[in-house]
PDB file of C-alpha atoms in Angstrom:
ATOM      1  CA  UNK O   1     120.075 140.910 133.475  1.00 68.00           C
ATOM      2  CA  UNK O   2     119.040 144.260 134.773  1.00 83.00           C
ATOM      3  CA  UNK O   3     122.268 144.981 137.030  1.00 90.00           C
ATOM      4  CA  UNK O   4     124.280 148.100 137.027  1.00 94.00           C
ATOM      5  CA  UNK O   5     127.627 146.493 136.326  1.00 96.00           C
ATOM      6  CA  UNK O   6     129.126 143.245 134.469  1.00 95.00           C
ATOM      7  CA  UNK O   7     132.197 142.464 135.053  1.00 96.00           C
ATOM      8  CA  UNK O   8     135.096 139.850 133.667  1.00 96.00           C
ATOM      9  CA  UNK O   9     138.495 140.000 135.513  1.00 96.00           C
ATOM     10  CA  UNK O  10     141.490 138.048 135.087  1.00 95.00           C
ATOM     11  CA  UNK O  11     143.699 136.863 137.755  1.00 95.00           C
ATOM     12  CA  UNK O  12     147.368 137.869 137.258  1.00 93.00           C
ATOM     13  CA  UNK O  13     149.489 135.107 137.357  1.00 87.00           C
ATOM     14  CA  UNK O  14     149.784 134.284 141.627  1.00 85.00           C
ATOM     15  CA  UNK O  15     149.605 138.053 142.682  1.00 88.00           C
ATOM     16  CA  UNK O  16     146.378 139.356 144.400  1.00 93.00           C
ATOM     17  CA  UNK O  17     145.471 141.263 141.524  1.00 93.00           C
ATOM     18  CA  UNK O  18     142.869 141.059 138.898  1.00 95.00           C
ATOM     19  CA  UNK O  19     142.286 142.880 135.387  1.00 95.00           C
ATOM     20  CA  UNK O  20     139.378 143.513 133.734  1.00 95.00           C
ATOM     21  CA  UNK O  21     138.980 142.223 130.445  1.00 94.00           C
ATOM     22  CA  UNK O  22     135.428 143.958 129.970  1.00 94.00           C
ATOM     23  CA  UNK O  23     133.414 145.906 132.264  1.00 95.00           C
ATOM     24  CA  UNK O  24     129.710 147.032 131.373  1.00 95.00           C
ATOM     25  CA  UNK O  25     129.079 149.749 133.508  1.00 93.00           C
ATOM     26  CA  UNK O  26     125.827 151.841 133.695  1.00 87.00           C
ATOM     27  CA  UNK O  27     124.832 151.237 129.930  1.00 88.00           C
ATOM     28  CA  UNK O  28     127.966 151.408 128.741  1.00 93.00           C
ATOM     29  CA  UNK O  29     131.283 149.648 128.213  1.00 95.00           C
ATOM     30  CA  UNK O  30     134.276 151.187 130.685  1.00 94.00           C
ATOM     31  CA  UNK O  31     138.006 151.472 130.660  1.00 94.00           C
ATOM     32  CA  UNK O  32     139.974 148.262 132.218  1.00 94.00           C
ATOM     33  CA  UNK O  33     141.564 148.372 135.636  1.00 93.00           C
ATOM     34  CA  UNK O  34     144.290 146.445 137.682  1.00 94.00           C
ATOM     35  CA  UNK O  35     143.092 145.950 141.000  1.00 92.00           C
ATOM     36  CA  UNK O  36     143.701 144.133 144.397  1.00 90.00           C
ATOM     37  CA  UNK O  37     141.721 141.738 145.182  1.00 92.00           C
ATOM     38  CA  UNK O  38     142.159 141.141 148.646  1.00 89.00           C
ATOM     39  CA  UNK O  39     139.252 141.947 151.095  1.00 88.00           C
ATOM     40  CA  UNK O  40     136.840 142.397 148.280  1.00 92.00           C
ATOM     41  CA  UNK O  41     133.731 140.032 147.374  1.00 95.00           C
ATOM     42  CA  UNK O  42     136.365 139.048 144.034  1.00 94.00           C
ATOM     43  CA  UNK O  43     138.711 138.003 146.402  1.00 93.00           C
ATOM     44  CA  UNK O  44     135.920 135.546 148.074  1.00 94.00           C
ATOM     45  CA  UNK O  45     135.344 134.115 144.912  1.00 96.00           C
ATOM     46  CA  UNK O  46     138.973 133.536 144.370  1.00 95.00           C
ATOM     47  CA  UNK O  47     139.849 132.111 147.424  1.00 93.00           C
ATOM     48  CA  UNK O  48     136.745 129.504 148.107  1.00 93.00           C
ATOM     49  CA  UNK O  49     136.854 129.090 144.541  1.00 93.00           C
ATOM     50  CA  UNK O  50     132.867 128.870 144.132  1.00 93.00           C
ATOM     51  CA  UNK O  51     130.230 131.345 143.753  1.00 94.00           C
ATOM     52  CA  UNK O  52     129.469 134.376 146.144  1.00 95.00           C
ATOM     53  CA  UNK O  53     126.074 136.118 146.669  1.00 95.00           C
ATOM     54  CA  UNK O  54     126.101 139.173 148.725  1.00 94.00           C
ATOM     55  CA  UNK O  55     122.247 140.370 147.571  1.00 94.00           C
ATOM     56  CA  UNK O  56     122.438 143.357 150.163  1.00 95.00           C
ATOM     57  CA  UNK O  57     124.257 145.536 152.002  1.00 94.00           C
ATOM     58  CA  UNK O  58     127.416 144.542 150.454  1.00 94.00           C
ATOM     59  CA  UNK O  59     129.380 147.866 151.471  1.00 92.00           C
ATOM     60  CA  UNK O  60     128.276 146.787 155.488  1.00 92.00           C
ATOM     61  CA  UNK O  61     130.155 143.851 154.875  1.00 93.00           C
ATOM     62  CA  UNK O  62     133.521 145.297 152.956  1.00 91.00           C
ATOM     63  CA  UNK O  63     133.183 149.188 154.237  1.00 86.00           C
ATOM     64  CA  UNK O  64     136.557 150.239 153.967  1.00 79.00           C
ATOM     65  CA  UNK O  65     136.599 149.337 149.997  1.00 79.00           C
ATOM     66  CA  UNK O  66     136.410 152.772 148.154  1.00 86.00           C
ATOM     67  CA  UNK O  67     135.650 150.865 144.494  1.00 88.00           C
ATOM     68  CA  UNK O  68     132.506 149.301 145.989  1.00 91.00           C
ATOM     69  CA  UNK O  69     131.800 152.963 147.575  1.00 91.00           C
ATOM     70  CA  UNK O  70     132.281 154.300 144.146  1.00 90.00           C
ATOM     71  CA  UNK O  71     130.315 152.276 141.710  1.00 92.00           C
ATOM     72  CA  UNK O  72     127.401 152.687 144.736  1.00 93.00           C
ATOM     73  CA  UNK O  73     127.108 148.709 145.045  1.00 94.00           C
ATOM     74  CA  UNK O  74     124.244 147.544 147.279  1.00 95.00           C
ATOM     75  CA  UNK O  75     124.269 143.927 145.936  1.00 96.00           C
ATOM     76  CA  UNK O  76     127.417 141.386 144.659  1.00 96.00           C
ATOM     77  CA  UNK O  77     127.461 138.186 142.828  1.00 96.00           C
ATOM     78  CA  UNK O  78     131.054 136.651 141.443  1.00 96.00           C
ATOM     79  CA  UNK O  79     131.275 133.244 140.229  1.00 97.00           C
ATOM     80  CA  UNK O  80     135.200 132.038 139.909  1.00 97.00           C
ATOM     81  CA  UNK O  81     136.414 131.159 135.839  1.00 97.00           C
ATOM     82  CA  UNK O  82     137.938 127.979 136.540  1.00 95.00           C
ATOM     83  CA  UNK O  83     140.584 126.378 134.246  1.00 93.00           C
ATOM     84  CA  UNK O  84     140.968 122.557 133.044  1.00 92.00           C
ATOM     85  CA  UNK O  85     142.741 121.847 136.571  1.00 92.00           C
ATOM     86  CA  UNK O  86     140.278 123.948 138.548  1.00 92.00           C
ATOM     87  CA  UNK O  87     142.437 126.368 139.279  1.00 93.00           C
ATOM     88  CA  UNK O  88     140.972 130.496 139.132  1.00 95.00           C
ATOM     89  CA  UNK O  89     141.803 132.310 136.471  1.00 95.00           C
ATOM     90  CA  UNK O  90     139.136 134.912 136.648  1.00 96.00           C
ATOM     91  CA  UNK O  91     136.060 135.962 137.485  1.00 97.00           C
ATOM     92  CA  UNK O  92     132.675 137.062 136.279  1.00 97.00           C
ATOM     93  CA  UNK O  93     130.807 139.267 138.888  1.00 96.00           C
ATOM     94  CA  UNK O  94     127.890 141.496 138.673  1.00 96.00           C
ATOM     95  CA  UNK O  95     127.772 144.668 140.551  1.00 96.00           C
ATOM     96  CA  UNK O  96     123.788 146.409 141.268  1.00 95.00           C
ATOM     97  CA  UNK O  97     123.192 149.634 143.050  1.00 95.00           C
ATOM     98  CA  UNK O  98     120.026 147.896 144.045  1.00 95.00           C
ATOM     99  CA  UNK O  99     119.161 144.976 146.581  1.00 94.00           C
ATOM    100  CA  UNK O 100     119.920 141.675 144.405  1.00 91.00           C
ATOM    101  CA  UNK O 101     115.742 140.881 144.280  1.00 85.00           C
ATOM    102  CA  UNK O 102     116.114 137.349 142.364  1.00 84.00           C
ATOM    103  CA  UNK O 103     119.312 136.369 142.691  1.00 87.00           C
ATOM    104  CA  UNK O 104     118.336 132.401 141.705  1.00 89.00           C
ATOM    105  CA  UNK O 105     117.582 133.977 138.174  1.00 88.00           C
ATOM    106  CA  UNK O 106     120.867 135.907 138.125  1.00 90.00           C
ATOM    107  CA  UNK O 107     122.569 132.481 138.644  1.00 91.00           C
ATOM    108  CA  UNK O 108     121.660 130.524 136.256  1.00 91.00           C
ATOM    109  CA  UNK O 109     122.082 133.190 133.358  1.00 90.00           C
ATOM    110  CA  UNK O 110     126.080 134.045 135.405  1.00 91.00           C
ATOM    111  CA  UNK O 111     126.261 130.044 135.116  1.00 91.00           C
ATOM    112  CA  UNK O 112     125.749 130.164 131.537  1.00 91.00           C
ATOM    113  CA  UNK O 113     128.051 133.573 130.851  1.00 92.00           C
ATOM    114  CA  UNK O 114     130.654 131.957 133.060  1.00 92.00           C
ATOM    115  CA  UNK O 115     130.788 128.722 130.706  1.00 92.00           C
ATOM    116  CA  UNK O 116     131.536 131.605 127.713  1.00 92.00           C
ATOM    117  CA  UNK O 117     133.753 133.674 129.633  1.00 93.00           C
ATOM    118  CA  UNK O 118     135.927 130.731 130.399  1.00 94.00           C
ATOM    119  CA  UNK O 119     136.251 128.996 127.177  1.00 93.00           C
ATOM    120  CA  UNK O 120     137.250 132.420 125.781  1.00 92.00           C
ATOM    121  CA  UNK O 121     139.665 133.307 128.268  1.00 92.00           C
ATOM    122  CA  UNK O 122     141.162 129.565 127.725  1.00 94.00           C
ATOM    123  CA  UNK O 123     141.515 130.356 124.276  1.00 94.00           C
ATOM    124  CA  UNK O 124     143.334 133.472 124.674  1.00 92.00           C
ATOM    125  CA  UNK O 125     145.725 131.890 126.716  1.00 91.00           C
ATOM    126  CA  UNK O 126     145.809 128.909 124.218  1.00 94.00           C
ATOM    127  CA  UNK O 127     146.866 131.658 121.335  1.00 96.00           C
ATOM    128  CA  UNK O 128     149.224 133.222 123.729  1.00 93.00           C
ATOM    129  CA  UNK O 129     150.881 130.174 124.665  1.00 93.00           C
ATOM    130  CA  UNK O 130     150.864 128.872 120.562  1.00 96.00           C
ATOM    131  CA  UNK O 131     152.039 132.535 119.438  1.00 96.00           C
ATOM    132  CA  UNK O 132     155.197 132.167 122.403  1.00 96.00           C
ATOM    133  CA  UNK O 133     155.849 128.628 120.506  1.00 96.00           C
ATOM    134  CA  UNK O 134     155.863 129.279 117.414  1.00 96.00           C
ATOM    135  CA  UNK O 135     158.163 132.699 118.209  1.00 95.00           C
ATOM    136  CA  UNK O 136     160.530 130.060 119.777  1.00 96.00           C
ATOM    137  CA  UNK O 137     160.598 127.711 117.245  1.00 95.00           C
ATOM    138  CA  UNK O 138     160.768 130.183 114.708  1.00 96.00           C
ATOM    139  CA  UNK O 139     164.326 131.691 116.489  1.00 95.00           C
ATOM    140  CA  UNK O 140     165.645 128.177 116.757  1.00 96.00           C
ATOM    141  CA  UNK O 141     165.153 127.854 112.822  1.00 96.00           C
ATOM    142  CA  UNK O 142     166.865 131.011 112.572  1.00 96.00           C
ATOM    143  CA  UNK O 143     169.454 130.043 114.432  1.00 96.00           C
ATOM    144  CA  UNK O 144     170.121 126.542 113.094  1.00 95.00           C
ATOM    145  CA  UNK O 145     169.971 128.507 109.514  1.00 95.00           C
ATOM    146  CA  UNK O 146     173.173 130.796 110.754  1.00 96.00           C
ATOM    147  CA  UNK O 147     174.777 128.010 111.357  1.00 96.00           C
ATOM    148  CA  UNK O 148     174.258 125.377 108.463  1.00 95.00           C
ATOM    149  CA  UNK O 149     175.074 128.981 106.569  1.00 95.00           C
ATOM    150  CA  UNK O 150     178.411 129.014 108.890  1.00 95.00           C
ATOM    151  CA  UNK O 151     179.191 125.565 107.962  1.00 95.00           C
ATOM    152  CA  UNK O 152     178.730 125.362 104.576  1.00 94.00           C
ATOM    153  CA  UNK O 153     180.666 128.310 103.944  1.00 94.00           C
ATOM    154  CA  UNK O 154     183.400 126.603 105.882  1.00 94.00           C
ATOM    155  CA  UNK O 155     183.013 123.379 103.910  1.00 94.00           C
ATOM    156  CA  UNK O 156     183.243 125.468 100.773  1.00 94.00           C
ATOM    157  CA  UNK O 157     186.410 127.405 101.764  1.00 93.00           C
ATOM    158  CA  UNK O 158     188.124 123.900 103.325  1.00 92.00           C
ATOM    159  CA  UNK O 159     186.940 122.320  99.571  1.00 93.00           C
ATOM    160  CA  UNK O 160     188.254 125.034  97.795  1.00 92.00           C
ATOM    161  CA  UNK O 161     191.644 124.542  99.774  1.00 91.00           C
ATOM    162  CA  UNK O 162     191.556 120.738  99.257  1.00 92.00           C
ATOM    163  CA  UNK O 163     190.842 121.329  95.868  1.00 91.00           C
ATOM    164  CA  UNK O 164     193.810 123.767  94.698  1.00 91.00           C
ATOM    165  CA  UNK O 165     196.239 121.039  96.773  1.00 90.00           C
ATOM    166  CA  UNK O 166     194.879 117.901  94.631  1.00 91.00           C
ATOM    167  CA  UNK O 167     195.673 120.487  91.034  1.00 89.00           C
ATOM    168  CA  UNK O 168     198.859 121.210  92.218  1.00 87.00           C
ATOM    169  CA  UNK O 169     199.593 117.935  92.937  1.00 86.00           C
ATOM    170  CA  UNK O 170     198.463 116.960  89.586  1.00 87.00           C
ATOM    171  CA  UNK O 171     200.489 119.572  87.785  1.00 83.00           C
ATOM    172  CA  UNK O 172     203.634 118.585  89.550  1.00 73.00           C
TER     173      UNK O 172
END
């Protein structure tokens, strides 16, 4: 894919806000961002939750958006990360300072980087979600542990009472 930027966002949560998780940028990887969505080709994707294909002129279309002014974007094409209840939870765009020439070529390799992109993300969130679990679980044991430590120590001391009673009973 000979494109000037790749990009992988992931929506936040329901905000209109998306963060890079990897951005190939004019040869080279680049620093994440946060950014709104909202009146930007990402935020097409997002909302009609299919794939977008701007192959020209895609400042014309969204002029007052300074990031596509800055990375010098001619030509767009996001296709939405979709989770196992086809919900968003990302997206994979490219970004070319060039008119998109072939863009049915461009497709079918974002179709198949898409696939990737989504599985991984999916499995991030699995670990997240597994990590959360096992941090939970992992108090509760703690705290069930304080307290069988609490209550033995009580049954010791109330045995230990019981005990001296039943000697001097004994004795006397």
């Amino acid at each position: 894919m000979n494109v000037t930027y790749v990009i992988v966002s992931e929506k936040i949560n329901d905000s209109f806000e998306l963060k890079t998780l990897a951005i190939w940028g004019k040869g080279k990887i680049r620093d994440n961002i946060k950014y709104n969505f909202l009146n930007l080709p990402c935020g097409t994707v997002i909302n009609e939750e299919k794939l977008c294909c701007y192959p020209q002129k895609i400042q014309e279309i969204f002029p007052d958006k300074t990031i596509l002014q800055n990375m010098k974007a001619e030509s767009y094409l996001g296709m939405p990360l979709l989770d196992e209840h086809h919900q968003v939870i990302g997206v994979l765009c490219v970004v070319n300072n060039k008119i998109l020439a072939n863009p049915e070529n461009t497709i079918a390799m974002m179709k198949v980087f898409a696939t990737r992109a989504t599985s991984e993300l999916l499995r991030q969130r699995a670990e997240i979600a597994r990590r959360h679990t096992y941090d939970e679980l992992e108090s509760r044991v703690k705290e069930a542990t304080e307290e069988l430590r609490l209550r033995t120590a009580e049954l010791v001391k109330a045995n230990t009472v019981l005990e001296r009673e039943i000697q001097e009973k004994i004795v006397a």
